[in-house]
Short mmCIF file of C-alpha atoms and ligand atoms in Angstrom, two decimals:
data_model
loop_
_atom_site.label_atom_id
_atom_site.label_comp_id
_atom_site.label_asym_id
_atom_site.label_seq_id
_atom_site.Cartn_x
_atom_site.Cartn_y
_atom_site.Cartn_z
CA UNK A 1 26.85 51.25 -13.96
CA UNK A 2 29.59 54.06 -12.92
CA UNK A 3 32.84 53.07 -15.17
CA UNK A 4 35.22 54.87 -17.61
CA UNK A 5 32.60 54.46 -20.34
CA UNK A 6 29.58 55.48 -18.91
CA UNK A 7 30.93 58.65 -16.73
CA UNK A 8 28.93 61.55 -18.33
CA UNK A 9 31.20 64.08 -19.40
CA UNK A 10 29.52 66.62 -20.94
CA UNK A 11 27.62 68.80 -18.14
CA UNK A 12 27.82 65.36 -16.01
CA UNK A 13 25.00 67.01 -13.33
CA UNK A 14 22.90 65.22 -15.68
CA UNK A 15 23.76 62.28 -15.49
CA UNK A 16 22.79 58.89 -13.09
CA UNK A 17 24.04 55.99 -12.71
CA UNK A 18 21.80 54.36 -10.13
CA UNK A 19 19.29 51.34 -11.45
CA UNK A 20 15.99 52.58 -10.76
CA UNK A 21 16.84 55.84 -12.60
CA UNK A 22 17.56 53.76 -15.85
CA UNK A 23 15.05 50.92 -15.61
CA UNK A 24 12.05 53.81 -15.05
CA UNK A 25 13.44 55.21 -18.68
CA UNK A 26 13.57 51.92 -20.09
CA UNK A 27 10.30 51.06 -18.53
CA UNK A 28 8.70 54.27 -20.11
CA UNK A 29 10.44 53.86 -23.69
CA UNK A 30 9.07 52.00 -26.42
CA UNK A 31 12.05 51.94 -29.22
CA UNK A 32 15.66 51.77 -28.39
CA UNK A 33 18.63 52.19 -31.17
CA UNK A 34 21.09 49.22 -31.27
CA UNK A 35 24.00 50.59 -32.74
CA UNK A 36 27.20 47.78 -33.09
CA UNK A 37 30.10 47.95 -35.50
CA UNK A 38 30.52 45.34 -38.51
CA UNK A 39 33.41 45.18 -40.47
CA UNK A 40 34.32 49.10 -40.92
CA UNK A 41 30.59 50.33 -41.14
CA UNK A 42 29.04 51.37 -37.91
CA UNK A 43 25.13 50.58 -38.08
CA UNK A 44 22.11 51.85 -35.65
CA UNK A 45 19.00 50.17 -35.66
CA UNK A 46 15.55 51.10 -34.19
CA UNK A 47 13.94 48.46 -32.35
CA UNK A 48 11.55 47.53 -29.89
CA UNK A 49 12.93 45.98 -26.59
CA UNK A 50 11.30 44.80 -23.35
CA UNK A 51 12.95 44.71 -19.73
CA UNK A 52 12.51 41.78 -17.37
CA UNK A 53 15.12 42.66 -14.43
CA UNK A 54 17.90 43.29 -14.88
CA UNK A 55 17.86 42.02 -18.79
CA UNK A 56 16.97 43.86 -21.97
CA UNK A 57 15.61 41.86 -24.75
CA UNK A 58 15.37 42.15 -28.18
CA UNK A 59 14.27 39.85 -30.57
CA UNK A 60 13.78 39.17 -34.43
CA UNK A 61 13.73 37.20 -37.04
CA UNK A 62 16.88 34.63 -36.78
CA UNK A 63 17.83 35.64 -40.27
CA UNK A 64 17.98 39.13 -38.95
CA UNK A 65 21.68 40.81 -39.89
CA UNK A 66 21.26 42.63 -36.17
CA UNK A 67 20.87 39.60 -34.18
CA UNK A 68 23.07 37.60 -35.95
CA UNK A 69 26.19 39.96 -35.88
CA UNK A 70 25.10 40.64 -32.01
CA UNK A 71 25.68 37.17 -30.90
CA UNK A 72 29.11 37.02 -32.28
CA UNK A 73 29.71 38.87 -28.89
CA UNK A 74 30.83 41.56 -30.14
CA UNK A 75 30.37 45.26 -27.83
CA UNK A 76 26.76 46.85 -28.40
CA UNK A 77 25.40 49.89 -27.08
CA UNK A 78 21.77 50.54 -26.70
CA UNK A 79 19.86 53.69 -26.41
CA UNK A 80 16.39 54.92 -25.55
CA UNK A 81 15.35 58.54 -25.44
CA UNK A 82 11.93 60.40 -24.17
CA UNK A 83 11.57 63.71 -25.49
CA UNK A 84 9.86 65.62 -22.72
CA UNK A 85 10.00 69.00 -24.00
CA UNK A 86 11.43 71.17 -26.30
CA UNK A 87 13.57 74.33 -24.81
CA UNK A 88 12.68 77.56 -26.26
CA UNK A 89 15.46 80.00 -25.37
CA UNK A 90 15.93 83.78 -26.43
CA UNK A 91 18.97 82.88 -28.28
CA UNK A 92 19.17 80.69 -30.79
CA UNK A 93 22.13 78.96 -29.62
CA UNK A 94 20.23 77.93 -26.20
CA UNK A 95 17.86 76.34 -27.83
CA UNK A 96 17.94 72.74 -26.41
CA UNK A 97 15.27 69.69 -25.56
CA UNK A 98 14.31 68.25 -22.26
CA UNK A 99 14.71 64.75 -22.05
CA UNK A 100 15.47 61.44 -20.43
CA UNK A 101 17.80 59.14 -22.18
CA UNK A 102 19.67 55.65 -21.75
CA UNK A 103 23.05 54.82 -22.94
CA UNK A 104 23.60 50.61 -22.73
CA UNK A 105 27.21 49.09 -23.09
CA UNK A 106 27.25 45.37 -23.30
CA UNK A 107 27.71 42.11 -25.35
CA UNK A 108 24.28 39.82 -25.94
CA UNK A 109 23.40 36.46 -25.60
CA UNK A 110 21.34 34.61 -27.28
CA UNK A 111 18.14 33.41 -25.08
CA UNK A 112 17.64 29.83 -25.44
CA UNK A 113 15.57 28.28 -22.12
CA UNK A 114 12.38 28.20 -23.27
CA UNK A 115 11.08 29.81 -19.53
CA UNK A 116 13.15 32.80 -19.95
CA UNK A 117 12.20 33.29 -24.02
CA UNK A 118 8.53 33.22 -23.10
CA UNK A 119 9.17 35.65 -20.45
CA UNK A 120 11.33 37.71 -22.93
CA UNK A 121 7.97 37.22 -25.25
CA UNK A 122 5.86 37.59 -22.29
CA UNK A 123 7.47 41.08 -21.58
CA UNK A 124 7.79 42.74 -25.14
CA UNK A 125 4.19 42.27 -25.07
CA UNK A 126 3.20 43.62 -22.25
CA UNK A 127 5.67 46.35 -22.65
CA UNK A 128 3.64 47.75 -25.52
CA UNK A 129 0.11 47.05 -24.26
CA UNK A 130 -0.24 45.94 -20.03
CA UNK A 131 -2.10 43.14 -19.83
CA UNK A 132 -2.61 42.21 -24.14
CA UNK A 133 -0.54 38.35 -23.44
CA UNK A 134 -3.52 36.86 -21.29
CA UNK A 135 -5.65 38.27 -24.21
CA UNK A 136 -3.87 36.92 -27.44
CA UNK A 137 -2.87 33.52 -28.59
CA UNK A 138 0.67 32.19 -27.12
CA UNK A 139 3.39 31.83 -29.77
CA UNK A 140 3.51 28.39 -30.62
CA UNK A 141 6.63 25.60 -31.60
CA UNK A 142 7.34 27.09 -35.05
CA UNK A 143 6.64 30.86 -34.48
CA UNK A 144 9.08 30.71 -31.49
CA UNK A 145 11.40 28.96 -33.09
CA UNK A 146 11.40 31.43 -35.67
CA UNK A 147 12.09 34.24 -33.24
CA UNK A 148 15.44 34.61 -32.32
CA UNK A 149 16.00 36.60 -28.38
CA UNK A 150 18.46 37.93 -27.51
CA UNK A 151 19.38 39.68 -24.13
CA UNK A 152 21.82 42.47 -22.62
CA UNK A 153 22.52 42.67 -19.07
CA UNK A 154 21.58 46.08 -17.83
CA UNK A 155 24.84 46.69 -15.73
CA UNK A 156 27.07 49.24 -17.62
CA UNK A 157 24.92 52.11 -17.90
CA UNK A 158 23.85 55.55 -17.71
CA UNK A 159 20.93 57.92 -17.22
CA UNK A 160 20.81 61.76 -18.37
CA UNK A 161 18.16 63.77 -17.88
CA UNK A 162 17.45 67.69 -18.85
CA UNK A 163 14.58 69.15 -17.13
CA UNK A 164 13.71 72.94 -16.79
CA UNK A 165 13.52 76.58 -18.70
CA UNK A 166 15.85 77.60 -21.07
CA UNK A 167 19.34 78.48 -19.60
CA UNK A 168 20.68 82.00 -21.54
CA UNK A 169 22.95 84.45 -21.34
CA UNK A 170 22.80 87.01 -18.66
CA UNK A 171 22.47 90.15 -20.94
CA UNK A 172 19.84 88.25 -23.24
CA UNK A 173 17.07 87.68 -20.18
CA UNK A 174 16.28 91.87 -21.33
CA UNK A 175 15.16 90.81 -24.80
CA UNK A 176 11.42 91.36 -25.93
CA UNK A 177 11.33 87.34 -26.82
CA UNK A 178 9.08 84.89 -25.27
CA UNK A 179 10.95 81.83 -24.12
CA UNK A 180 10.43 78.81 -21.95
CA UNK A 181 9.35 74.54 -22.32
CA UNK A 182 7.08 73.28 -24.92
CA UNK A 183 5.70 70.16 -23.22
CA UNK A 184 5.73 67.24 -25.57
CA UNK A 185 4.48 63.82 -24.40
CA UNK A 186 3.63 60.54 -26.21
CA UNK A 187 -0.55 59.95 -26.51
CA UNK A 188 -2.28 56.85 -28.27
CA UNK A 189 -5.33 58.54 -30.45
CA UNK A 190 -8.88 57.12 -31.05
CA UNK A 191 -8.52 52.43 -31.28
CA UNK A 192 -8.93 51.27 -35.25
CA UNK A 193 -10.28 48.26 -35.27
CA UNK A 194 -9.36 45.59 -37.41
CA UNK A 195 -11.61 45.85 -40.56
CA UNK A 196 -11.79 42.18 -40.76
CA UNK A 197 -12.53 42.04 -36.90
CA UNK A 198 -15.57 39.99 -36.56
CA UNK A 199 -18.74 41.24 -35.31
CA UNK A 200 -19.43 41.70 -31.41
CA UNK A 201 -15.84 41.37 -30.52
CA UNK A 202 -16.04 43.82 -27.51
CA UNK A 203 -12.78 46.66 -27.48
CA UNK A 204 -10.62 45.82 -24.31
CA UNK A 205 -10.76 48.51 -21.54
CA UNK A 206 -6.18 48.41 -21.35
CA UNK A 207 -6.74 49.38 -25.17
CA UNK A 208 -9.92 51.49 -24.36
CA UNK A 209 -7.76 53.46 -21.27
CA UNK A 210 -4.14 53.04 -22.75
CA UNK A 211 -2.54 55.86 -21.29
CA UNK A 212 1.78 55.98 -22.01
CA UNK A 213 3.41 55.67 -18.86
CA UNK A 214 5.80 58.76 -18.34
C1 LIG B 301 16.78 64.08 -27.14
C2 LIG B 301 18.15 64.76 -27.24
C3 LIG B 301 18.45 65.96 -27.56
C4 LIG B 301 20.09 66.15 -27.79
N1 LIG B 301 20.63 67.31 -28.03
C5 LIG B 301 21.81 67.32 -28.49
C6 LIG B 301 22.41 68.67 -28.87
O1 LIG B 301 21.96 68.98 -29.74
N2 LIG B 301 23.71 68.67 -29.14
C7 LIG B 301 24.55 68.25 -28.27
O2 LIG B 301 25.99 68.25 -27.97
N3 LIG B 301 23.38 66.98 -27.58
C8 LIG B 301 22.84 67.02 -27.43
N4 LIG B 301 22.10 65.81 -26.49
C9 LIG B 301 23.14 65.04 -25.60
C10 LIG B 301 23.73 64.19 -26.00
O3 LIG B 301 22.89 63.27 -25.83
C11 LIG B 301 24.96 63.97 -25.57
O4 LIG B 301 24.51 63.91 -24.16
C12 LIG B 301 26.43 65.33 -25.63
O5 LIG B 301 26.36 65.80 -27.08
C13 LIG B 301 27.59 64.83 -25.09
O6 LIG B 301 27.95 63.99 -25.98
P1 LIG B 301 29.69 63.07 -25.65
O7 LIG B 301 30.26 62.34 -26.14
O8 LIG B 301 30.43 64.48 -25.83
O9 LIG B 301 29.22 62.63 -24.29
P2 LIG B 301 30.42 62.27 -23.45
O10 LIG B 301 29.34 62.69 -21.68
O11 LIG B 301 31.67 62.41 -23.43
O12 LIG B 301 29.38 60.67 -22.67
C14 LIG B 301 30.55 60.18 -21.62
C15 LIG B 301 29.48 58.89 -21.50
O13 LIG B 301 28.43 59.42 -20.57
C16 LIG B 301 27.13 58.57 -21.07
N5 LIG B 301 26.12 59.63 -21.63
C17 LIG B 301 26.39 60.80 -22.72
N6 LIG B 301 25.08 61.45 -23.79
C18 LIG B 301 24.06 60.75 -22.41
C19 LIG B 301 22.90 60.28 -22.73
N7 LIG B 301 22.01 61.42 -23.67
N8 LIG B 301 22.38 59.50 -22.25
C20 LIG B 301 23.00 58.73 -21.59
N9 LIG B 301 23.91 58.57 -21.44
C21 LIG B 301 24.62 59.60 -22.18
C22 LIG B 301 27.58 57.58 -22.55
O14 LIG B 301 27.33 56.44 -21.54
C23 LIG B 301 28.79 58.03 -22.98
O15 LIG B 301 29.48 56.66 -23.15
C24 LIG B 301 20.86 65.40 -26.86
C25 LIG B 301 20.42 64.81 -26.02
C26 LIG B 301 18.92 64.14 -25.94
C27 LIG B 301 18.70 62.74 -25.64
#
């Protein structure tokens, strides 16, 4: 995975290229940002994704500009960012964030094989809410036709991870300023039932006990 493009140059000790690290960050995230250039214009579009083994899947309406553009075979760059904490230093200059992020390069291909498409759609649903795929109605023929699924190989990617306390100027450690890390994490609130939900339908266990994987 370490290529001239993925080599982390700024603070290289934070970079990592092994598949497991990249996959863990992808699995812990919910939203990716897809960057591509069409004409002279760069776009960075946020979207959901799923992973099956070494394939990252994104999907959307067949009419999506992003998906249609990616299918022309242009280079795409996908990023995922997990924000783990605010790093509060003694100087404004050294404020930072603790994070885990992935940058993935590649070209996308359309997923047309029905079995692969089904497995990708399952991965999207399970990525959002484990156990959900088996609880809900599967996509029908019309829904499958209206959904475009693209695959990107997780082959040329870098991960970058910052952990730990602030790194201040030596002279600043004597300043009477609180410094440290304020951890941040994604948590879920109490489930809100759809007002149109018929009476008697119980809240599933996986929703009731949902915890974001960190
Ligand atoms: C939440 C968050 C906040 C950040 N805040 C700042 C900030 O305020 N200022 C700042 O300068 N930087 C910040 N960074 C780091 C930033 O993402 C870049 O790593 C850094 O700016 C260096 O950019 P560059 O283009 O010079 O990287 P280079 O090291 O030249 O990039 C070379 C290659 O390294 C890899 N790479 C670079 N950055 C990342 C990354 N974050 N994740 C995975 N792979 C990567 C890519 O494959 C890239 O092509 C932040 C990162 C995160 C996730």
